[in-house]
GROMACS .gro file of C-alpha atoms in nm:
model
  140
    1MET     CA    1 -12.746  10.936 -17.317
    2GLY     CA    2 -12.498  10.737 -17.504
    3VAL     CA    3 -12.249  10.847 -17.762
    4ALA     CA    4 -12.361  10.773 -18.116
    5LYS     CA    5 -12.117  10.569 -18.318
    6LEU     CA    6 -12.054  10.697 -18.666
    7LYS     CA    7 -12.032  10.446 -18.944
    8PRO     CA    8 -11.758  10.494 -19.200
    9PRO     CA    9 -11.890  10.602 -19.539
   10SER     CA   10 -11.924  10.322 -19.787
   11GLY     CA   11 -11.930  10.305 -20.161
   12ARG     CA   12 -11.756  10.621 -20.280
   13TYR     CA   13 -11.438  10.594 -20.079
   14LEU     CA   14 -11.148  10.355 -20.113
   15LYS     CA   15 -11.124  10.115 -19.828
   16GLU     CA   16 -10.790  10.043 -19.670
   17ALA     CA   17 -10.838   9.671 -19.733
   18SER     CA   18 -10.873   9.723 -20.110
   19LEU     CA   19 -10.530   9.886 -20.146
   20PRO     CA   20 -10.207   9.689 -20.183
   21GLN     CA   21 -10.015   9.640 -19.862
   22GLY     CA   22  -9.780   9.930 -19.789
   23PHE     CA   23  -9.960  10.166 -20.032
   24ASP     CA   24 -10.028  10.510 -19.888
   25ILE     CA   25 -10.359  10.659 -19.998
   26ASN     CA   26 -10.192  10.999 -20.053
   27TRP     CA   27 -10.009  10.858 -20.353
   28ILE     CA   28 -10.338  10.835 -20.540
   29ALA     CA   29 -10.351  11.217 -20.552
   30VAL     CA   30  -9.991  11.234 -20.674
   31LEU     CA   31 -10.058  10.977 -20.946
   32LEU     CA   32 -10.379  11.152 -21.045
   33VAL     CA   33 -10.215  11.495 -21.078
   34GLY     CA   34  -9.920  11.344 -21.266
   35GLY     CA   35 -10.155  11.164 -21.504
   36VAL     CA   36 -10.357  11.479 -21.568
   37GLY     CA   37 -10.035  11.675 -21.633
   38LEU     CA   38  -9.900  11.416 -21.876
   39GLY     CA   39 -10.240  11.398 -22.046
   40ALA     CA   40 -10.247  11.777 -22.088
   41VAL     CA   41  -9.899  11.779 -22.244
   42ALA     CA   42  -9.988  11.491 -22.476
   43GLY     CA   43 -10.313  11.665 -22.570
   44MET     CA   44 -10.126  11.984 -22.661
   45PHE     CA   45  -9.884  11.792 -22.882
   46VAL     CA   46 -10.170  11.614 -23.059
   47ALA     CA   47 -10.366  11.939 -23.103
   48SER     CA   48 -10.057  12.112 -23.242
   49TYR     CA   49  -9.998  11.828 -23.487
   50ILE     CA   50 -10.360  11.831 -23.604
   51LEU     CA   51 -10.422  12.208 -23.614
   52ALA     CA   52 -10.084  12.343 -23.732
   53PRO     CA   53 -10.061  12.448 -24.098
   54LYS     CA   54  -9.833  12.226 -24.304
   55ARG     CA   55  -9.676  12.448 -24.570
   56PRO     CA   56  -9.304  12.370 -24.585
   57SER     CA   57  -9.079  12.621 -24.758
   58GLU     CA   58  -8.708  12.687 -24.788
   59ILE     CA   59  -8.726  13.018 -24.603
   60LYS     CA   60  -8.865  12.845 -24.293
   61ASP     CA   61  -8.555  12.625 -24.275
   62THR     CA   62  -8.308  12.915 -24.254
   63PRO     CA   63  -8.213  13.049 -23.911
   64TYR     CA   64  -8.322  13.400 -23.818
   65GLU     CA   65  -8.025  13.626 -23.744
   66CYS     CA   66  -8.163  13.960 -23.623
   67GLY     CA   67  -8.308  14.062 -23.959
   68ILE     CA   68  -7.984  14.038 -24.157
   69PRO     CA   69  -7.921  13.771 -24.420
   70PRO     CA   70  -7.787  13.455 -24.258
   71ALA     CA   71  -7.411  13.402 -24.270
   72PRO     CA   72  -7.279  13.095 -24.445
   73PHE     CA   73  -7.213  12.794 -24.226
   74VAL     CA   74  -6.874  12.821 -24.058
   75TRP     CA   75  -6.755  12.533 -23.843
   76SER     CA   76  -6.554  12.644 -23.544
   77GLN     CA   77  -6.419  12.440 -23.261
   78ILE     CA   78  -6.464  12.542 -22.902
   79GLN     CA   79  -6.135  12.539 -22.720
   80ILE     CA   80  -6.087  12.275 -22.451
   81ARG     CA   81  -6.020  12.547 -22.193
   82TYR     CA   82  -6.391  12.628 -22.180
   83TYR     CA   83  -6.473  12.266 -22.103
   84VAL     CA   84  -6.220  12.255 -21.821
   85PHE     CA   85  -6.369  12.561 -21.655
   86ALA     CA   86  -6.720  12.426 -21.707
   87ILE     CA   87  -6.626  12.097 -21.539
   88LEU     CA   88  -6.459  12.283 -21.252
   89PHE     CA   89  -6.771  12.494 -21.208
   90ILE     CA   90  -6.991  12.183 -21.196
   91ILE     CA   91  -6.760  12.015 -20.942
   92PHE     CA   92  -6.766  12.312 -20.705
   93ASP     CA   93  -7.137  12.362 -20.760
   94VAL     CA   94  -7.197  12.004 -20.648
   95GLU     CA   95  -6.968  12.071 -20.353
   96ALA     CA   96  -7.193  12.361 -20.253
   97VAL     CA   97  -7.498  12.135 -20.281
   98PHE     CA   98  -7.340  11.903 -20.024
   99LEU     CA   99  -7.199  12.180 -19.803
  100PHE     CA  100  -7.513  12.387 -19.743
  101PRO     CA  101  -7.728  12.113 -19.586
  102TRP     CA  102  -7.427  11.999 -19.384
  103ALA     CA  103  -7.379  12.354 -19.252
  104VAL     CA  104  -7.744  12.367 -19.144
  105VAL     CA  105  -7.720  12.053 -18.927
  106PHE     CA  106  -7.355  12.100 -18.827
  107LEU     CA  107  -7.414  12.168 -18.457
  108LYS     CA  108  -7.663  11.884 -18.412
  109ALA     CA  109  -7.470  11.622 -18.610
  110PRO     CA  110  -7.235  11.370 -18.450
  111PRO     CA  111  -6.859  11.432 -18.477
  112ALA     CA  112  -6.822  11.164 -18.747
  113VAL     CA  113  -7.016  11.385 -18.990
  114PHE     CA  114  -6.762  11.664 -18.937
  115TYR     CA  115  -6.472  11.434 -19.021
  116GLU     CA  116  -6.649  11.296 -19.327
  117MET     CA  117  -6.706  11.648 -19.461
  118LEU     CA  118  -6.346  11.738 -19.378
  119ILE     CA  119  -6.229  11.444 -19.591
  120PHE     CA  120  -6.464  11.550 -19.873
  121ILE     CA  121  -6.335  11.909 -19.872
  122GLY     CA  122  -5.976  11.782 -19.845
  123ILE     CA  123  -6.015  11.566 -20.156
  124LEU     CA  124  -6.154  11.863 -20.349
  125PHE     CA  125  -5.874  12.086 -20.220
  126PHE     CA  126  -5.605  11.840 -20.330
  127GLY     CA  127  -5.779  11.813 -20.668
  128VAL     CA  128  -5.754  12.189 -20.716
  129ILE     CA  129  -5.387  12.188 -20.612
  130TYR     CA  130  -5.318  11.902 -20.857
  131GLY     CA  131  -5.492  12.089 -21.140
  132TRP     CA  132  -5.307  12.407 -21.054
  133ARG     CA  133  -4.970  12.231 -21.064
  134LYS     CA  134  -5.054  12.066 -21.397
  135GLY     CA  135  -5.139  12.409 -21.540
  136VAL     CA  136  -5.506  12.337 -21.602
  137LEU     CA  137  -5.615  12.665 -21.446
  138GLN     CA  138  -5.382  12.876 -21.663
  139TRP     CA  139  -5.534  13.052 -21.962
  140ARG     CA  140  -5.270  13.015 -22.234
   0.00000   0.00000   0.00000
């Protein structure tokens, strides 16, 4: 008894030869799901535009402030100190993004990776010292 050879299915399936060179067939699923998702979002926007009632009024343009009459518009500046602390938070948040993966592979990584991270942390440390000396971290 011989082993029966199975023929590859034809017709319904994409053949490797019909795809561009270097194209992985798994990307078709990703593109399909992405297209369906974008189509659903676009469909919701179109349905909202078509089905929503269009009765503009002045009361709809006023902001809702917890049931009390809205206060008159008052322009106030945000102090620069808030921006400085926000930027510092972002900088150290990005540092954490780089530090956590490095800490996971620390023992398996070559010594050069340790020195690169040491330089990175050193630059951030000297930046904090510089800001501290300039008085950026003081709340006046």
